[in-house]
PDB file of C-alpha atoms in Angstrom:
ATOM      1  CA  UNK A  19      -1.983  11.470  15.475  1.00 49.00           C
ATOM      2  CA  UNK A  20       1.121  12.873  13.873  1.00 51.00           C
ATOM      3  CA  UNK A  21       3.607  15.137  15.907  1.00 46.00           C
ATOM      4  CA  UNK A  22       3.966  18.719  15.804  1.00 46.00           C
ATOM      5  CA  UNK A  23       7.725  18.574  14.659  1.00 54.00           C
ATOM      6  CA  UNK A  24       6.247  16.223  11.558  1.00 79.00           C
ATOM      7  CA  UNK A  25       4.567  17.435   7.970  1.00 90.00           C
ATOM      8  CA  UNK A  26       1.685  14.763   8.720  1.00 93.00           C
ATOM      9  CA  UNK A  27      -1.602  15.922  10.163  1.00 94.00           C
ATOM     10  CA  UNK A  28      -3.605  13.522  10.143  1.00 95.00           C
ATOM     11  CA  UNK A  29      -3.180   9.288   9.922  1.00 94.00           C
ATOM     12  CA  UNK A  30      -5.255   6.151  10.892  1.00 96.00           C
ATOM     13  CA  UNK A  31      -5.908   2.860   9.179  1.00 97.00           C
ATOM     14  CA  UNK A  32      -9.400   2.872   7.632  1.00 97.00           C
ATOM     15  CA  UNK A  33     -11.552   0.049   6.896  1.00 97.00           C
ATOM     16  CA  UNK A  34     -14.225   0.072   3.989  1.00 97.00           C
ATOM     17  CA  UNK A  35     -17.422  -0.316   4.525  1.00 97.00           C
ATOM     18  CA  UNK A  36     -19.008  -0.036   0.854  1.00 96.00           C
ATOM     19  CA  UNK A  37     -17.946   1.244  -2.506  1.00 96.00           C
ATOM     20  CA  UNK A  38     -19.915   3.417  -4.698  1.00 94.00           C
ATOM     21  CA  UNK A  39     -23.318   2.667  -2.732  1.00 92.00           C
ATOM     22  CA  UNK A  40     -25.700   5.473  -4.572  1.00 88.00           C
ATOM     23  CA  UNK A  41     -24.165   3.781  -8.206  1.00 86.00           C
ATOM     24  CA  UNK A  42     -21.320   3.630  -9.936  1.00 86.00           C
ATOM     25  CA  UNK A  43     -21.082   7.063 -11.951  1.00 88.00           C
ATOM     26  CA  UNK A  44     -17.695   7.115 -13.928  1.00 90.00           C
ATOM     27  CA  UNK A  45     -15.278   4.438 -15.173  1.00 91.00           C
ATOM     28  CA  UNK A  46     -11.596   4.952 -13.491  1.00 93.00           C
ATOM     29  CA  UNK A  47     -12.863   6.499 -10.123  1.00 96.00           C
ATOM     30  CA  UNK A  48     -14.872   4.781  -7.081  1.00 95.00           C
ATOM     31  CA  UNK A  49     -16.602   6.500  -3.974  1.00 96.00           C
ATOM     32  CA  UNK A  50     -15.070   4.801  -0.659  1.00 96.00           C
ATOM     33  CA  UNK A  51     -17.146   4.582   2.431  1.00 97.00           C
ATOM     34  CA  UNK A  52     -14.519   3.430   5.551  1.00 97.00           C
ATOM     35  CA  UNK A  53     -14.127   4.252   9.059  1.00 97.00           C
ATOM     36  CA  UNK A  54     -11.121   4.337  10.991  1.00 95.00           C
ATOM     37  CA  UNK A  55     -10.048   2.153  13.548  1.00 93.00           C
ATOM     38  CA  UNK A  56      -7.839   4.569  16.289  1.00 92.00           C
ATOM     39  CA  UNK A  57      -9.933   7.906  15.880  1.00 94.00           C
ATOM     40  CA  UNK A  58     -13.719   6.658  14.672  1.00 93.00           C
ATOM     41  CA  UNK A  59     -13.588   8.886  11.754  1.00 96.00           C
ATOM     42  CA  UNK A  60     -15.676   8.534   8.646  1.00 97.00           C
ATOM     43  CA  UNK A  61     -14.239   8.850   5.762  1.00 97.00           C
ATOM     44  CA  UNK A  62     -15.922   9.293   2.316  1.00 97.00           C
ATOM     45  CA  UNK A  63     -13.159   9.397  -0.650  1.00 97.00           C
ATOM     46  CA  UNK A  64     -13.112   9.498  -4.629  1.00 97.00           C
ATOM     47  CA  UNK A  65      -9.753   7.408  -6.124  1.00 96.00           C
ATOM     48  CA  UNK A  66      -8.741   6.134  -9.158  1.00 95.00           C
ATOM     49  CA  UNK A  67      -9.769   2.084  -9.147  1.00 94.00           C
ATOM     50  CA  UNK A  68      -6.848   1.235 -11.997  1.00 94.00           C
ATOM     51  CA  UNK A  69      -4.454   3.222  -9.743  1.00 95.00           C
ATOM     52  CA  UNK A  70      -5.585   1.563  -6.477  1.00 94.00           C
ATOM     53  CA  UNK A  71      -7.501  -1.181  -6.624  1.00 94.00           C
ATOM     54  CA  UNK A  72      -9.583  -1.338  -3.127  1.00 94.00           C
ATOM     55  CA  UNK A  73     -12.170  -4.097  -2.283  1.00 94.00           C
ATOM     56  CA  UNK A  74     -15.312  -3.742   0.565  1.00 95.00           C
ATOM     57  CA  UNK A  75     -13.825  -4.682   4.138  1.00 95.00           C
ATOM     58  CA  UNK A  76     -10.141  -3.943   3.142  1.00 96.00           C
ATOM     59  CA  UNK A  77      -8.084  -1.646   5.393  1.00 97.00           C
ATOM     60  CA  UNK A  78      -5.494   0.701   4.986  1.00 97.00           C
ATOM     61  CA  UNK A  79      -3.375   3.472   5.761  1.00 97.00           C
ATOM     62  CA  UNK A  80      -4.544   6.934   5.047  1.00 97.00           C
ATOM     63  CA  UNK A  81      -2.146  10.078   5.896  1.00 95.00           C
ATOM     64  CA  UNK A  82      -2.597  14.000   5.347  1.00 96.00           C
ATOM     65  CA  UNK A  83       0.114  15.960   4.894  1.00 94.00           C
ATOM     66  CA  UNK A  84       1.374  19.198   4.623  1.00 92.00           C
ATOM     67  CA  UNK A  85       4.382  18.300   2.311  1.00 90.00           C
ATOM     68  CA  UNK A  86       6.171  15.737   0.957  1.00 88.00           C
ATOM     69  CA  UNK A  87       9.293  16.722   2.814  1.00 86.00           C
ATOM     70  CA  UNK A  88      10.170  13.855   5.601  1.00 80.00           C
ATOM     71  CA  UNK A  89      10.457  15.452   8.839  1.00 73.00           C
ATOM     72  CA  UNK A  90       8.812  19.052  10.346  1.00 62.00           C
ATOM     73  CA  UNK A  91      10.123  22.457   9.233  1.00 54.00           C
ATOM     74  CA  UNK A  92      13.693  23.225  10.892  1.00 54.00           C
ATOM     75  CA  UNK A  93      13.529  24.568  14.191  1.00 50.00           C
ATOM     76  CA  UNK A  94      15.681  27.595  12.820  1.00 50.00           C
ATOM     77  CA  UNK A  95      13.491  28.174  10.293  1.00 54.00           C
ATOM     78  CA  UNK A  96      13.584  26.812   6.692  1.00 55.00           C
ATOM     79  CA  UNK A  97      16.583  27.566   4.249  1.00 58.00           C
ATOM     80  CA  UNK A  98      16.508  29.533   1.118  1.00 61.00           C
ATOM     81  CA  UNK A  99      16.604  25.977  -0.225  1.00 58.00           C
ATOM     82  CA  UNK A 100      14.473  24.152   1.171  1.00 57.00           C
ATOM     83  CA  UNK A 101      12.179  27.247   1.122  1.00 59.00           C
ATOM     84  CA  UNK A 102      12.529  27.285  -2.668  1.00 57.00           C
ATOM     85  CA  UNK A 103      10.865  22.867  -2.646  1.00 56.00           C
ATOM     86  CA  UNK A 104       8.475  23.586  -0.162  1.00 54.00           C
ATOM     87  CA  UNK A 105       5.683  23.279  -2.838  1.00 53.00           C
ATOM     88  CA  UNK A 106       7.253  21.440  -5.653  1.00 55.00           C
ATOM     89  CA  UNK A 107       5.420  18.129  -5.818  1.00 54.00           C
ATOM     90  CA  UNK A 108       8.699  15.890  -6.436  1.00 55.00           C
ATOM     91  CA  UNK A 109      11.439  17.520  -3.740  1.00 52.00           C
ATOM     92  CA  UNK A 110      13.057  14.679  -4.153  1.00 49.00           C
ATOM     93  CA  UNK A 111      15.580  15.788  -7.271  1.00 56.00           C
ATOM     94  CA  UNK A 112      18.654  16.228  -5.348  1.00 57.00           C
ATOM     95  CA  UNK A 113      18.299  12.539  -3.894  1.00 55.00           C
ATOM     96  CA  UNK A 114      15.963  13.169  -1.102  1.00 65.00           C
ATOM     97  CA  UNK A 115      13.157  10.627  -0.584  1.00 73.00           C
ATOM     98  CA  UNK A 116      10.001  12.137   0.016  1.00 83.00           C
ATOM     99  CA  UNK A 117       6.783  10.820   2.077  1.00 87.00           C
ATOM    100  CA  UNK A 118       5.696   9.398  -0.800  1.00 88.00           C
ATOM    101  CA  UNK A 119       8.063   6.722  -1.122  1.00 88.00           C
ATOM    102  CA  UNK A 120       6.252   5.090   2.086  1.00 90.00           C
ATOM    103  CA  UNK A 121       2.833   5.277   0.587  1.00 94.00           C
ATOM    104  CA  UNK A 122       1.274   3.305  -2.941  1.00 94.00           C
ATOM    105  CA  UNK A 123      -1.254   6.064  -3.732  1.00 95.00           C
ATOM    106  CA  UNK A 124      -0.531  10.025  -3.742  1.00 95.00           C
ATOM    107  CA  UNK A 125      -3.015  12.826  -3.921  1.00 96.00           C
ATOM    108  CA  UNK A 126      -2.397  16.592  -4.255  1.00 96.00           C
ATOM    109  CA  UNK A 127      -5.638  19.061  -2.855  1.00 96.00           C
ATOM    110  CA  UNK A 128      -6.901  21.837  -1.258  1.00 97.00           C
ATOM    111  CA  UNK A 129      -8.897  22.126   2.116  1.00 96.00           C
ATOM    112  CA  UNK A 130     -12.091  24.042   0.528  1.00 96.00           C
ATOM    113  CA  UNK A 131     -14.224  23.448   3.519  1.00 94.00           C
ATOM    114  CA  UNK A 132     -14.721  22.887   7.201  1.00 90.00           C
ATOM    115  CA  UNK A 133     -18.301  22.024   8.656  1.00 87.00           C
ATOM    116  CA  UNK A 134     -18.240  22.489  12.320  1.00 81.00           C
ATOM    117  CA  UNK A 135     -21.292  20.516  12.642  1.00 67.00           C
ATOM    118  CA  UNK A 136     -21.494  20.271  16.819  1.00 71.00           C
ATOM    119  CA  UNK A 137     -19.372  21.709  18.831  1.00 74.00           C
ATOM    120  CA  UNK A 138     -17.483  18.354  18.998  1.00 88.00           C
ATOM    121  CA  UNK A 139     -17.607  16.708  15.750  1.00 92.00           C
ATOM    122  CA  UNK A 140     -16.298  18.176  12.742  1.00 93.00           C
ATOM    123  CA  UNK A 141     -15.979  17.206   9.020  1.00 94.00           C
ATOM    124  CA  UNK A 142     -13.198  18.553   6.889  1.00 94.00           C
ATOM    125  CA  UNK A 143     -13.441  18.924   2.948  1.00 96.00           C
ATOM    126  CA  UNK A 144     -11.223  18.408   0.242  1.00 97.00           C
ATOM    127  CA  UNK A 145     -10.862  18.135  -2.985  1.00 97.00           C
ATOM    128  CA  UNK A 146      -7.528  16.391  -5.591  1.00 96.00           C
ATOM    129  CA  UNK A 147      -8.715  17.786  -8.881  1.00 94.00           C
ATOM    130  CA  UNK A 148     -11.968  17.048  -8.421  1.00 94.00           C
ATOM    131  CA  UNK A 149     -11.280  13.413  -6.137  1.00 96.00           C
ATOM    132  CA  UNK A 150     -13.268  14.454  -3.318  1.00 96.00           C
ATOM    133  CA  UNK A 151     -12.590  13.373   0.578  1.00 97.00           C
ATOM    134  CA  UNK A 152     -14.384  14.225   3.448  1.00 97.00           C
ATOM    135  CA  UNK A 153     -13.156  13.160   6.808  1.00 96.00           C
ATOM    136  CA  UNK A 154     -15.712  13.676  10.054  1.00 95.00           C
ATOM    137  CA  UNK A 155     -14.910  12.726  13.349  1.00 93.00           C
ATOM    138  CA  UNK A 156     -13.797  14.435  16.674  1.00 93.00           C
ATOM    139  CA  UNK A 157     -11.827  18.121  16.023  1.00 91.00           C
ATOM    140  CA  UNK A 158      -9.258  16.652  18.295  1.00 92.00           C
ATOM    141  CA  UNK A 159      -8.112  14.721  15.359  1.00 92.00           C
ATOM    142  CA  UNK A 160      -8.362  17.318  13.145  1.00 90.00           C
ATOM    143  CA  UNK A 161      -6.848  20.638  14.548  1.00 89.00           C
ATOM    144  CA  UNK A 162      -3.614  20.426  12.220  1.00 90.00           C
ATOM    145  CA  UNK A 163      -6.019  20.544   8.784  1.00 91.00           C
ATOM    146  CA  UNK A 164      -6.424  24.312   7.646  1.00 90.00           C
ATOM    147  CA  UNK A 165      -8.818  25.495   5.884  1.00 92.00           C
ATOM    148  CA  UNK A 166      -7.377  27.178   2.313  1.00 92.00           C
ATOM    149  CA  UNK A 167      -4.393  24.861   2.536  1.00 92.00           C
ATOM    150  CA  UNK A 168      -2.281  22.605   0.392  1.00 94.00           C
ATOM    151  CA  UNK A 169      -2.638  18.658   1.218  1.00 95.00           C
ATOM    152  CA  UNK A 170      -1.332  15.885   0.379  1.00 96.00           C
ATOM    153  CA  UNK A 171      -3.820  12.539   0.528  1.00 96.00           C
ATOM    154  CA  UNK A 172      -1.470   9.405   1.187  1.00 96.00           C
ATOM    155  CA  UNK A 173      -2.591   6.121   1.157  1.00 96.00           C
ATOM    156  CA  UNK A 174      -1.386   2.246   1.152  1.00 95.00           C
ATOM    157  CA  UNK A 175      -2.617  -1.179   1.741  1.00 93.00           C
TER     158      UNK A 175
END
């Protein structure tokens, strides 16, 4: 699990399990069934196949995070600056690399939903302009995702 001081909340490596089990239903996008191996979470994602090709039994990495912005928020607080990129999708224009130089696949969402299920296991919702994802596993593993909030979806092989 990521570090408080860092913009990720959430990363394991997955493995698949299947790929559009109930039918393939549109042309460019594929349903992912995997499972991770650190946290046993189940993971259920929509992605773009001629993006990202993925086949059954691959793994890879899968990250959340709160921005693209490498590091955690300043411990004096953010500048009127960096204040100003905290949402911009590329706050790289000034020469900074982002998070998403380290990843092959990027993903932009909102948290719409979070099923507390037991009191132990919990499954978080979101949704990439219409890619869904839903992650369920332990709340442990899951106590940086907010509900309502901005996420980016990071993956590579």
């Amino acid at each position: 699990m990521a570090s408080n001081s860092s913009n990720i909340v959430f990363d394991d490596i997955f493995t698949i399990e299947d790929i559009d089990k109930e039918g393939k239903k549109f042309d460019r996008v594929s349903r992912l069934y995997a499972r991770s191996k650190n946290y046993d979470m189940h993971l259920t994602l929509d992605y773009n196949v001629e993006l990202f090709p993925l086949q059954k039994d691959q793994s890879f990495a899968l990250a959340l995070a709160s921005s693209l912005v490498r590091g955690g928020a300043p411990a004096g607080g953010a500048t009127e600056e960096e204040e100003k990129d905290k949402d911009v999708w590329r706050p790289d224009g000034k020469g900074r690399r982002g998070l998403e130089e380290d990843y092959d696949y990027v993903m932009y969402g909102k948290v719409y939903k979070f099923d507390g299920g037991t009191a132990e296991m919990v499954t978080a919702y979101a949704s990439f302009g219409g890619l869904l994802m839903s992650l369920y596993g332990s709340f442990r593993h899951m106590t940086s995702i907010v509900l309502g909030d901005p996420v980016y979806l990071l993956m590579r092989k």
